Amino acid sequence: MSGPPILEGMARVLLVEDDPNVRNALILALKGRDHEVESAASGEEGLELLTRFAADVVVLDLMLPGIDGFEVCRRIRATTSTSIVMLSARGDDFDVVGGLEAGADDYVVKPVRPQVLEARIRAVLRRTESVASPVETYGTLRVDRASLTVSRNGRRIALPPMELRLLLHLSAIPGQVFSRQQLLESVWDHDYLGDSRLVDACVQRLRSKIEDVPAEPKYVQTVRGFGYRFGPV
Amino acid sequence: MSGPPILEGMARVLLVEDDPNVRNALILALKGRDHEVESAASGEEGLELLTRFAADVVVLDLMLPGIDGFEVCRRIRATTSTSIVMLSARGDDFDVVGGLEAGADDYVVKPVRPQVLEARIRAVLRRTESVASPVETYGTLRVDRASLTVSRNGRRIALPPMELRLLLHLSAIPGQVFSRQQLLESVWDHDYLGDSRLVDACVQRLRSKIEDVPAEPKYVQTVRGFGYRFGPV
DNA sequence: GAAGCTATTACAGGTTCATGACATGGCGTG
DNA sequence: CACGCCATGTCATGAACCTGTAATAGCTTC
């Protein structure tokens, strides 16, 4: 639908968000980073705009007046292949699996730091523009973001929700180091500050399933003193 | 929220402070250092301004008429990631932890010397903006700030946390001389005054790993009597 | 040559992370 | 409704690895 971006690294973004404060803040942030931005305050408006504005990516709030984000997502998917990044407020008890099944390419938890949102937008565009398929293969590991399945050496691996969310989040931006705090915020929706080793435990369980040699992790790497990163780097 | 600064080291500052004397003094001081400054006399006004002015950092007084600094801080955080430096009068028995939990990035006690405030602003911006441009190459040395990896001549170098933090900090502003005291504060979070030779030791260890000839350091240079500087000559 | 500053090295205490066990609670099933 | 399974969060343990400190040697400057 959208053609190549005007400039490398620059995207046409359609922002669908009803809260004017959040909307304006994100518009400013994205424009400040040289993206072209159009915005809508409701799902209807967003869908209408999309027929005229060739967006590369739609940033879609979940809680909208009228038809909600899920439905908007499905309708966009019904006609176009525009990438979709979902935006959910912390505590919405947002069902990630449901969101991604509705056709979203990624999701971000509010309040979101604009750098983070922009990083996810870039990552989504990188993925969709290079491969044109949401399936990615890293070594022996295959992650399918459409069907939410993971397999190693062709054999399907069943992952519990939290481990899947963690893997999807990390692998969305390979190489990027995420602190435990960041992961707690964006994967768990937690906002407590207590340094818990919760992330470690989940990483550990994930490794035991996806790594060939869990003791020498290839995919989910520890960055001592900082956090974790998805390899292979 | 804001995109890259107009010029290196220059920032868009939103100052929220009700006392006109303090406000004007700080405006003068910051403008004198080439920052772009907008100001507000109340929290409401500040929040409103922020939807139009793409600030890099908000300098926020704690005691404000109407909604107080903490609340303003939380509301800013709810929508943006603009850095926040809190300003509190001595004796306000300001709860640092509370402030930082509300989302502040740093705090400064009034009366504040403009140089100090400016230094904290710079420090805060360095921290948040170092995310933006991930990979930099200096001679044979490559520093990737996203994956937190360092390589020399293409070969990966493993660095322990403190050495990595030191390198990231120094290389963020090549050529800038940092005193040991500055480094202790910003890299180590220490605020003790005991001049320990801790920095020297860490520099030494870092050199042994990244320098081709550790005895003739090319990247981490000693500035006798002052401190250290990063620079591929 | 002396004083002051920095490099170099060694070492012990401390921190961080992996690992596995355990408790809790939700969810589906019988 | 009761049961059991599984996912998840918490905790204790141990090992590997840093890091701060101190002691000594080397270099610069006056």
Short mmCIF file of C-alpha atoms (C1' of nucleotides) in Angstrom, two decimals:
data_model
loop_
_atom_site.label_atom_id
_atom_site.label_comp_id
_atom_site.label_asym_id
_atom_site.label_seq_id
_atom_site.Cartn_x
_atom_site.Cartn_y
_atom_site.Cartn_z
CA MET A 1 0.00 0.00 0.00
CA SER A 2 2.62 2.47 0.97
CA GLY A 3 5.58 2.38 -1.37
CA PRO A 4 9.12 3.03 -0.27
CA PRO A 5 9.73 5.55 2.49
CA ILE A 6 10.50 9.09 1.46
CA LEU A 7 13.87 8.90 3.08
CA GLU A 8 15.79 6.08 4.64
CA GLY A 9 14.70 5.65 8.25
CA MET A 10 11.81 8.00 7.85
CA ALA A 11 8.27 6.77 7.89
CA ARG A 12 4.71 7.85 7.29
CA VAL A 13 2.94 7.22 10.56
CA LEU A 14 -0.76 7.21 11.23
CA LEU A 15 -1.43 7.73 14.92
CA VAL A 16 -4.81 6.71 16.25
CA GLU A 17 -5.20 7.90 19.82
CA ASP A 18 -8.10 9.62 21.51
CA ASP A 19 -6.30 11.32 24.40
CA PRO A 20 -5.24 14.71 23.03
CA ASN A 21 -2.30 14.99 25.41
CA VAL A 22 -0.78 11.69 24.46
CA ARG A 23 -1.58 12.36 20.84
CA ASN A 24 0.10 15.72 20.73
CA ALA A 25 3.10 14.52 22.64
CA LEU A 26 3.63 11.60 20.30
CA ILE A 27 3.05 13.71 17.22
CA LEU A 28 5.71 16.11 18.40
CA ALA A 29 8.09 13.33 19.23
CA LEU A 30 7.69 11.54 15.93
CA LYS A 31 7.84 14.69 13.87
CA GLY A 32 10.91 15.71 15.78
CA ARG A 33 12.48 12.53 14.52
CA ASP A 34 11.57 13.41 10.96
CA HIS A 35 8.61 11.14 10.49
CA GLU A 36 5.57 12.27 8.60
CA VAL A 37 2.61 12.02 10.92
CA GLU A 38 -1.14 12.09 10.51
CA SER A 39 -3.44 11.52 13.44
CA ALA A 40 -6.95 10.48 14.23
CA ALA A 41 -8.92 10.57 17.46
CA SER A 42 -11.09 7.55 16.79
CA GLY A 43 -11.05 4.28 14.97
CA GLU A 44 -13.53 5.44 12.36
CA GLU A 45 -11.50 8.51 11.63
CA GLY A 46 -8.34 6.45 11.45
CA LEU A 47 -9.79 4.00 8.96
CA GLU A 48 -11.11 6.83 6.87
CA LEU A 49 -7.77 8.61 6.89
CA LEU A 50 -5.99 5.45 5.89
CA THR A 51 -7.82 5.48 2.58
CA ARG A 52 -6.17 8.78 1.74
CA PHE A 53 -2.88 8.66 3.65
CA ALA A 54 -0.45 5.98 2.58
CA ALA A 55 0.91 5.16 6.00
CA ASP A 56 3.88 2.87 6.46
CA VAL A 57 2.80 2.07 9.96
CA VAL A 58 -0.25 2.63 12.13
CA VAL A 59 0.24 3.32 15.82
CA LEU A 60 -3.02 2.24 17.33
CA ASP A 61 -4.33 2.86 20.80
CA LEU A 62 -6.32 -0.01 22.19
CA MET A 63 -8.92 1.91 24.14
CA LEU A 64 -10.81 4.03 21.70
CA PRO A 65 -14.27 5.55 21.65
CA GLY A 66 -16.51 3.70 19.22
CA ILE A 67 -14.91 0.68 17.65
CA ASP A 68 -11.95 -0.47 19.68
CA GLY A 69 -8.35 -1.07 18.71
CA PHE A 70 -8.76 -4.77 18.08
CA GLU A 71 -11.54 -4.21 15.62
CA VAL A 72 -9.67 -1.38 13.89
CA CYS A 73 -6.72 -3.68 13.64
CA ARG A 74 -8.72 -6.43 12.01
CA ARG A 75 -10.31 -4.04 9.54
CA ILE A 76 -6.97 -2.60 8.54
CA ARG A 77 -5.66 -6.09 8.06
CA ALA A 78 -8.65 -7.02 5.97
CA THR A 79 -7.66 -4.61 3.25
CA THR A 80 -4.02 -3.63 3.62
CA SER A 81 -0.72 -4.91 4.88
CA THR A 82 0.25 -1.71 6.65
CA SER A 83 2.24 -2.48 9.77
CA ILE A 84 0.50 -1.97 13.07
CA VAL A 85 1.97 -1.15 16.46
CA MET A 86 -0.51 -1.42 19.29
CA LEU A 87 -0.49 0.90 22.22
CA SER A 88 -2.00 -0.17 25.50
CA ALA A 89 -2.16 1.51 28.85
CA ARG A 90 -0.47 -0.24 31.72
CA GLY A 91 -3.08 -2.15 33.65
CA ASP A 92 -5.42 -2.61 30.71
CA ASP A 93 -4.57 -6.23 31.23
CA PHE A 94 -3.99 -6.29 27.56
CA ASP A 95 -3.91 -9.71 26.05
CA VAL A 96 -0.81 -9.63 23.93
CA VAL A 97 -1.57 -12.85 22.25
CA GLY A 98 -5.01 -11.57 21.31
CA GLY A 99 -3.54 -8.34 20.02
CA LEU A 100 -0.98 -10.01 17.88
CA GLU A 101 -3.54 -12.48 16.65
CA ALA A 102 -5.71 -9.58 15.54
CA GLY A 103 -2.83 -8.77 13.24
CA ALA A 104 -0.64 -6.34 15.16
CA ASP A 105 3.08 -6.49 14.43
CA ASP A 106 4.18 -5.29 17.81
CA TYR A 107 2.80 -3.74 20.93
CA VAL A 108 4.01 -1.13 23.37
CA VAL A 109 2.86 -0.36 26.87
CA LYS A 110 1.98 3.21 27.86
CA PRO A 111 3.38 5.39 29.24
CA VAL A 112 5.90 5.00 26.50
CA ARG A 113 9.15 6.81 26.05
CA PRO A 114 9.17 8.20 22.54
CA GLN A 115 12.59 6.72 21.86
CA VAL A 116 11.14 3.34 22.65
CA LEU A 117 8.13 3.81 20.43
CA GLU A 118 10.33 4.99 17.64
CA ALA A 119 12.66 2.05 18.06
CA ARG A 120 9.74 -0.35 17.81
CA ILE A 121 8.40 1.44 14.74
CA ARG A 122 11.76 1.18 13.06
CA ALA A 123 12.05 -2.46 14.01
CA VAL A 124 8.63 -3.24 12.61
CA LEU A 125 9.43 -1.46 9.37
CA ARG A 126 12.75 -3.23 9.08
CA ARG A 127 11.06 -6.54 9.46
CA THR A 128 8.18 -5.95 7.10
CA GLU A 129 10.12 -4.19 4.41
CA SER A 130 12.94 -6.62 4.12
CA VAL A 131 11.18 -9.93 4.39
CA ALA A 132 7.55 -9.17 3.68
CA SER A 133 6.73 -11.98 6.05
CA PRO A 134 6.54 -11.96 9.79
CA VAL A 135 8.60 -15.10 10.03
CA GLU A 136 12.17 -14.78 11.07
CA THR A 137 14.84 -17.35 11.38
CA TYR A 138 17.80 -16.98 13.64
CA GLY A 139 20.12 -19.91 13.32
CA THR A 140 18.13 -22.95 14.26
CA LEU A 141 15.38 -20.87 15.79
CA ARG A 142 12.31 -19.78 13.89
CA VAL A 143 9.89 -17.18 15.22
CA ASP A 144 6.60 -16.67 13.45
CA ARG A 145 4.95 -13.49 14.61
CA ALA A 146 1.76 -14.13 12.69
CA SER A 147 0.91 -17.51 14.12
CA LEU A 148 2.87 -16.87 17.32
CA THR A 149 4.75 -20.08 17.00
CA VAL A 150 8.35 -20.88 17.73
CA SER A 151 10.26 -23.81 16.44
CA ARG A 152 13.76 -25.14 16.69
CA ASN A 153 15.19 -27.40 14.05
CA GLY A 154 11.73 -27.53 12.57
CA ARG A 155 10.20 -28.89 15.71
CA ARG A 156 7.50 -26.80 17.32
CA ILE A 157 8.20 -25.46 20.79
CA ALA A 158 5.32 -24.66 23.10
CA LEU A 159 6.00 -21.51 25.11
CA PRO A 160 3.92 -20.23 28.02
CA PRO A 161 2.56 -16.69 27.61
CA MET A 162 5.20 -14.82 29.57
CA GLU A 163 8.07 -16.58 27.93
CA LEU A 164 6.57 -15.95 24.53
CA ARG A 165 6.08 -12.27 25.30
CA LEU A 166 9.63 -12.02 26.49
CA LEU A 167 10.98 -13.70 23.40
CA LEU A 168 8.87 -11.56 21.07
CA HIS A 169 9.96 -8.42 22.80
CA LEU A 170 13.63 -9.23 22.79
CA SER A 171 13.73 -10.59 19.27
CA ALA A 172 11.84 -7.60 17.87
CA ILE A 173 15.08 -5.66 18.11
CA PRO A 174 17.92 -8.14 17.91
CA GLY A 175 21.08 -6.95 19.58
CA GLN A 176 19.41 -4.29 21.67
CA VAL A 177 20.15 -4.63 25.36
CA PHE A 178 17.13 -4.35 27.64
CA SER A 179 17.50 -3.73 31.36
CA ARG A 180 15.49 -5.79 33.78
CA GLN A 181 13.54 -2.69 34.65
CA GLN A 182 12.68 -2.04 31.03
CA LEU A 183 11.55 -5.60 30.60
CA LEU A 184 9.43 -5.49 33.71
CA GLU A 185 7.73 -2.41 32.37
CA SER A 186 7.15 -3.46 28.81
CA VAL A 187 6.74 -7.21 29.06
CA TRP A 188 5.19 -7.56 32.49
CA ASP A 189 3.37 -4.21 32.75
CA HIS A 190 4.84 -3.96 36.21
CA ASP A 191 5.96 -0.64 37.46
CA TYR A 192 7.42 -1.60 40.77
CA LEU A 193 10.99 -0.70 41.37
CA GLY A 194 11.95 -3.61 43.57
CA ASP A 195 14.84 -5.34 41.97
CA SER A 196 13.33 -8.72 41.67
CA ARG A 197 15.00 -11.58 39.93
CA LEU A 198 11.78 -12.31 38.17
CA VAL A 199 13.21 -11.55 34.78
CA ASP A 200 16.12 -13.85 35.42
CA ALA A 201 13.81 -16.69 36.24
CA CYS A 202 11.76 -16.21 33.10
CA VAL A 203 14.87 -15.93 30.97
CA GLN A 204 16.09 -19.08 32.53
CA ARG A 205 12.92 -20.98 31.70
CA LEU A 206 12.88 -19.61 28.19
CA ARG A 207 16.45 -20.68 27.64
CA SER A 208 15.78 -24.19 28.79
CA LYS A 209 13.31 -24.42 25.92
CA ILE A 210 14.86 -22.57 23.02
CA GLU A 211 18.58 -22.92 23.57
CA ASP A 212 20.51 -25.86 22.27
CA VAL A 213 22.87 -25.59 25.22
CA PRO A 214 21.10 -23.61 27.94
CA ALA A 215 24.34 -23.18 29.84
CA GLU A 216 25.87 -21.39 26.85
CA PRO A 217 22.98 -19.33 25.61
CA LYS A 218 23.15 -18.29 22.00
CA TYR A 219 19.86 -16.46 21.64
CA VAL A 220 19.11 -14.84 24.96
CA GLN A 221 22.39 -13.48 26.14
CA THR A 222 23.26 -12.02 29.51
CA VAL A 223 24.93 -8.64 29.57
CA ARG A 224 26.34 -8.60 33.04
CA GLY A 225 25.46 -5.49 34.96
CA PHE A 226 22.99 -4.31 32.34
CA GLY A 227 20.40 -6.83 31.32
CA TYR A 228 19.65 -9.16 28.46
CA ARG A 229 19.87 -9.10 24.72
CA PHE A 230 18.65 -11.27 21.90
CA GLY A 231 21.47 -12.64 19.75
CA PRO A 232 22.90 -14.06 17.57
CA VAL A 233 25.40 -11.24 17.57
CA MET B 1 9.87 13.55 22.78
CA SER B 2 12.20 15.96 21.17
CA GLY B 3 14.44 14.67 18.48
CA PRO B 4 18.07 15.53 18.24
CA PRO B 5 19.21 18.76 19.80
CA ILE B 6 19.60 21.72 17.49
CA LEU B 7 23.29 21.76 18.14
CA GLU B 8 25.50 19.42 20.02
CA GLY B 9 25.32 20.27 23.71
CA MET B 10 22.45 22.66 23.27
CA ALA B 11 19.04 21.87 24.62
CA ARG B 12 15.45 22.99 24.60
CA VAL B 13 14.60 23.64 28.22
CA LEU B 14 11.21 24.16 29.77
CA LEU B 15 11.53 25.90 33.12
CA VAL B 16 8.61 25.64 35.53
CA GLU B 17 9.16 27.95 38.49
CA ASP B 18 6.77 30.34 40.19
CA ASP B 19 9.26 32.72 41.79
CA PRO B 20 9.91 35.39 39.15
CA ASN B 21 13.35 36.21 40.49
CA VAL B 22 14.62 32.68 40.36
CA ARG B 23 12.90 32.16 37.06
CA ASN B 24 14.47 35.14 35.38
CA ALA B 25 17.87 34.41 36.77
CA LEU B 26 17.80 30.85 35.47
CA ILE B 27 16.40 31.90 32.11
CA LEU B 28 19.24 34.34 31.71
CA ALA B 29 21.83 31.82 32.77
CA LEU B 30 20.56 29.08 30.49
CA LYS B 31 20.10 31.34 27.50
CA GLY B 32 23.58 32.65 28.09
CA ARG B 33 24.76 29.12 27.56
CA ASP B 34 22.94 28.86 24.28
CA HIS B 35 20.01 26.82 25.42
CA GLU B 36 16.57 27.51 24.10
CA VAL B 37 14.33 28.29 27.05
CA GLU B 38 10.59 28.52 27.59
CA SER B 39 9.15 29.12 31.01
CA ALA B 40 5.97 28.69 32.96
CA ALA B 41 4.92 29.96 36.36
CA SER B 42 2.67 27.06 37.29
CA GLY B 43 2.28 23.38 36.72
CA GLU B 44 -0.81 23.82 34.59
CA GLU B 45 0.91 26.32 32.39
CA GLY B 46 3.93 24.09 32.11
CA LEU B 47 1.93 21.08 31.03
CA GLU B 48 0.07 23.16 28.50
CA LEU B 49 3.29 24.58 27.11
CA LEU B 50 4.77 21.15 26.82
CA THR B 51 2.17 20.16 24.25
CA ARG B 52 3.48 22.91 21.98
CA PHE B 53 7.14 23.18 22.91
CA ALA B 54 9.26 20.13 22.22
CA ALA B 55 11.46 20.37 25.27
CA ASP B 56 14.47 18.13 25.72
CA VAL B 57 14.34 18.61 29.44
CA VAL B 58 11.96 20.09 31.98
CA VAL B 59 13.39 21.88 35.00
CA LEU B 60 10.65 21.61 37.54
CA ASP B 61 10.29 23.42 40.83
CA LEU B 62 8.73 21.30 43.55
CA MET B 63 6.72 23.96 45.35
CA LEU B 64 4.25 25.33 42.89
CA PRO B 65 0.89 27.04 43.21
CA GLY B 66 -1.89 24.67 42.18
CA ILE B 67 -0.73 21.16 41.33
CA ASP B 68 2.67 20.50 42.82
CA GLY B 69 5.88 19.36 41.23
CA PHE B 70 5.40 15.68 41.97
CA GLU B 71 2.06 15.64 40.27
CA VAL B 72 3.34 17.62 37.31
CA CYS B 73 6.17 15.14 37.09
CA ARG B 74 3.83 12.19 37.04
CA ARG B 75 1.64 13.78 34.41
CA ILE B 76 4.58 14.52 32.18
CA ARG B 77 5.73 10.97 32.58
CA ALA B 78 2.31 9.64 31.75
CA THR B 79 2.64 10.88 28.22
CA THR B 80 6.24 11.62 27.39
CA SER B 81 9.75 10.67 28.27
CA THR B 82 11.06 14.20 28.37
CA SER B 83 13.81 14.31 30.94
CA ILE B 84 12.96 15.98 34.20
CA VAL B 85 15.26 17.74 36.62
CA MET B 86 13.59 18.58 39.91
CA LEU B 87 14.36 21.72 41.79
CA SER B 88 13.75 21.89 45.52
CA ALA B 89 14.43 24.53 48.11
CA ARG B 90 16.80 23.52 50.85
CA GLY B 91 14.72 22.55 53.85
CA ASP B 92 11.73 21.43 51.84
CA ASP B 93 12.70 18.08 53.30
CA PHE B 94 12.46 16.83 49.79
CA ASP B 95 12.13 13.12 49.48
CA VAL B 96 14.62 12.19 46.83
CA VAL B 97 13.32 8.71 46.44
CA GLY B 98 9.80 10.00 46.05
CA GLY B 99 10.94 12.44 43.45
CA LEU B 100 12.79 9.88 41.46
CA GLU B 101 9.89 7.48 41.78
CA ALA B 102 7.59 10.12 40.38
CA GLY B 103 9.78 9.96 37.34
CA ALA B 104 12.41 12.64 37.80
CA ASP B 105 15.79 11.98 36.24
CA ASP B 106 17.74 14.14 38.62
CA TYR B 107 17.22 16.74 41.29
CA VAL B 108 19.01 19.87 42.38
CA VAL B 109 18.75 21.81 45.61
CA LYS B 110 18.12 25.55 45.57
CA PRO B 111 19.81 27.94 45.73
CA VAL B 112 21.51 26.51 42.71
CA ARG B 113 24.50 27.81 40.87
CA PRO B 114 23.64 28.02 37.19
CA GLN B 115 26.75 26.07 36.21
CA VAL B 116 25.61 23.24 38.44
CA LEU B 117 22.12 23.21 37.00
CA GLU B 118 23.51 23.25 33.53
CA ALA B 119 25.87 20.41 34.28
CA ARG B 120 22.99 18.30 35.57
CA ILE B 121 20.95 19.11 32.50
CA ARG B 122 23.79 18.03 30.28
CA ALA B 123 24.30 14.88 32.28
CA VAL B 124 20.64 13.96 32.06
CA LEU B 125 20.55 14.58 28.34
CA ARG B 126 23.67 12.55 27.76
CA ARG B 127 22.07 9.67 29.52
CA THR B 128 18.85 9.75 27.54
CA GLU B 129 20.31 10.61 24.19
CA SER B 130 23.07 8.10 24.16
CA VAL B 131 20.34 5.72 23.07
CA ALA B 132 19.85 7.58 19.85
CA SER B 133 23.01 6.99 17.84
CA PRO B 134 24.00 3.44 18.55
CA VAL B 135 27.17 2.69 16.68
CA GLU B 136 30.25 4.81 16.59
CA THR B 137 33.66 4.04 15.25
CA TYR B 138 36.82 5.64 16.50
CA GLY B 139 39.84 4.47 14.61
CA THR B 140 40.06 0.75 15.10
CA LEU B 141 37.58 0.86 17.95
CA ARG B 142 33.88 0.31 17.48
CA VAL B 143 31.35 1.08 20.20
CA ASP B 144 27.77 -0.05 19.81
CA ARG B 145 25.55 1.62 22.35
CA ALA B 146 22.52 -0.49 21.56
CA SER B 147 24.00 -3.91 21.98
CA LEU B 148 26.64 -2.62 24.40
CA THR B 149 29.40 -4.29 22.50
CA VAL B 150 32.89 -3.09 21.82
CA SER B 151 35.20 -4.40 19.18
CA ARG B 152 38.70 -3.66 18.02
CA ASN B 153 39.76 -4.53 14.52
CA GLY B 154 36.52 -6.38 14.19
CA ARG B 155 37.24 -8.63 17.11
CA ARG B 156 34.79 -8.49 19.96
CA ILE B 157 36.10 -7.31 23.32
CA ALA B 158 34.36 -8.35 26.51
CA LEU B 159 34.24 -5.53 29.03
CA PRO B 160 33.08 -5.77 32.63
CA PRO B 161 30.26 -3.40 33.64
CA MET B 162 32.27 -0.61 35.19
CA GLU B 163 34.80 -0.47 32.40
CA LEU B 164 32.02 -0.43 29.87
CA ARG B 165 30.21 2.36 31.69
CA LEU B 166 33.40 4.33 31.86
CA LEU B 167 34.06 3.90 28.18
CA LEU B 168 30.50 4.80 27.25
CA HIS B 169 30.69 7.90 29.36
CA LEU B 170 34.03 9.12 28.09
CA SER B 171 33.34 8.35 24.46
CA ALA B 172 29.98 10.11 24.59
CA ILE B 173 31.88 13.39 24.31
CA PRO B 174 35.23 12.78 22.66
CA GLY B 175 37.80 15.36 23.60
CA GLN B 176 36.03 16.44 26.75
CA VAL B 177 38.19 16.19 29.86
CA PHE B 178 36.49 14.61 32.85
CA SER B 179 37.90 14.99 36.34
CA ARG B 180 38.10 11.97 38.58
CA GLN B 181 35.47 13.52 40.77
CA GLN B 182 33.10 13.98 37.86
CA LEU B 183 33.61 10.42 36.79
CA LEU B 184 33.00 9.12 40.29
CA GLU B 185 29.72 10.97 40.35
CA SER B 186 28.41 10.14 36.95
CA VAL B 187 29.84 6.72 36.28
CA TRP B 188 30.00 5.32 39.78
CA ASP B 189 27.05 7.18 41.37
CA HIS B 190 29.36 7.77 44.27
CA ASP B 191 29.21 11.08 46.01
CA TYR B 192 31.93 10.57 48.50
CA LEU B 193 34.78 13.00 48.37
CA GLY B 194 37.59 10.65 49.28
CA ASP B 195 39.95 11.04 46.40
CA SER B 196 40.55 7.42 45.73
CA ARG B 197 42.57 6.21 42.84
CA LEU B 198 39.65 4.07 41.89
CA VAL B 199 39.22 5.80 38.57
CA ASP B 200 42.86 5.27 37.73
CA ALA B 201 42.58 1.59 38.34
CA CYS B 202 39.51 1.25 36.18
CA VAL B 203 41.08 3.31 33.41
CA GLN B 204 44.07 1.06 33.58
CA ARG B 205 42.03 -2.09 33.26
CA LEU B 206 40.06 -0.60 30.41
CA ARG B 207 43.22 0.38 28.57
CA SER B 208 44.68 -3.06 28.86
CA LYS B 209 41.69 -4.27 26.87
CA ILE B 210 40.97 -1.63 24.26
CA GLU B 211 44.34 -0.05 23.59
CA ASP B 212 46.71 -1.47 21.03
CA VAL B 213 49.63 -0.32 23.15
CA PRO B 214 48.36 0.19 26.70
CA ALA B 215 51.51 2.07 27.65
CA GLU B 216 50.80 4.65 24.95
CA PRO B 217 47.07 5.06 25.22
CA LYS B 218 45.37 6.34 22.13
CA TYR B 219 41.76 6.28 23.25
CA VAL B 220 41.71 6.96 26.96
CA GLN B 221 44.22 9.72 27.47
CA THR B 222 45.56 11.10 30.71
CA VAL B 223 45.39 14.83 31.23
CA ARG B 224 47.86 15.26 33.99
CA GLY B 225 46.50 17.22 36.91
CA PHE B 226 42.93 17.17 35.56
CA GLY B 227 41.62 13.77 34.66
CA TYR B 228 40.96 11.76 31.54
CA ARG B 229 39.71 12.34 28.07
CA PHE B 230 38.55 10.12 25.25
CA GLY B 231 39.96 10.81 21.89
CA PRO B 232 41.38 9.12 18.87
CA VAL B 233 44.05 11.85 18.84
"C1'" DG C 1 66.98 15.60 43.21
"C1'" DA C 2 62.56 16.03 45.56
"C1'" DA C 3 57.72 16.30 45.44
"C1'" DG C 4 53.63 15.22 43.30
"C1'" DC C 5 51.10 12.71 40.24
"C1'" DT C 6 50.06 8.41 37.66
"C1'" DA C 7 50.78 3.35 36.20
"C1'" DT C 8 50.85 -1.27 37.47
"C1'" DT C 9 49.83 -5.21 39.95
"C1'" DA C 10 47.85 -8.30 43.52
"C1'" DC C 11 44.20 -9.76 46.45
"C1'" DA C 12 40.07 -10.35 49.31
"C1'" DG C 13 35.48 -9.12 49.85
"C1'" DG C 14 31.39 -8.36 47.53
"C1'" DT C 15 28.20 -8.43 43.82
"C1'" DT C 16 25.78 -10.60 40.14
"C1'" DC C 17 23.81 -14.30 37.91
"C1'" DA C 18 22.42 -19.39 37.10
"C1'" DT C 19 20.10 -23.02 38.92
"C1'" DG C 20 16.73 -25.57 41.04
"C1'" DA C 21 13.16 -26.05 44.69
"C1'" DC C 22 8.91 -24.37 46.49
"C1'" DA C 23 4.35 -21.89 47.11
"C1'" DT C 24 0.63 -19.79 45.01
"C1'" DG C 25 -3.07 -19.23 42.10
"C1'" DG C 26 -5.56 -19.73 37.79
"C1'" DC C 27 -7.73 -22.55 34.60
"C1'" DG C 28 -9.59 -26.36 32.56
"C1'" DT C 29 -11.26 -30.98 33.34
"C1'" DG C 30 -13.51 -34.59 35.32
"C1'" DC D 1 -17.71 -28.48 42.81
"C1'" DA D 2 -13.36 -30.66 43.46
"C1'" DC D 3 -9.30 -31.92 41.63
"C1'" DG D 4 -5.00 -31.52 39.30
"C1'" DC D 5 -1.97 -29.46 36.14
"C1'" DC D 6 0.64 -25.82 34.70
"C1'" DA D 7 2.42 -21.17 34.72
"C1'" DT D 8 4.41 -17.76 37.50
"C1'" DG D 9 6.61 -15.36 41.21
"C1'" DT D 10 9.79 -15.93 45.25
"C1'" DC D 11 13.62 -17.70 47.50
"C1'" DA D 12 18.08 -20.10 48.84
"C1'" DT D 13 22.39 -21.69 47.28
"C1'" DG D 14 26.72 -21.66 45.01
"C1'" DA D 15 30.00 -20.31 41.58
"C1'" DA D 16 32.13 -17.08 38.69
"C1'" DC D 17 33.55 -12.88 38.25
"C1'" DC D 18 34.17 -7.87 39.37
"C1'" DT D 19 35.76 -4.17 41.95
"C1'" DG D 20 37.71 -1.29 45.47
"C1'" DT D 21 41.86 -0.85 48.00
"C1'" DA D 22 46.46 -0.70 48.95
"C1'" DA D 23 51.27 -1.10 48.08
"C1'" DT D 24 54.93 -0.25 44.94
"C1'" DA D 25 57.19 1.39 40.95
"C1'" DG D 26 57.61 4.88 37.29
"C1'" DC D 27 57.28 9.27 35.34
"C1'" DT D 28 56.94 14.75 35.25
"C1'" DT D 29 57.68 18.92 36.82
"C1'" DC D 30 59.90 22.26 39.35
#
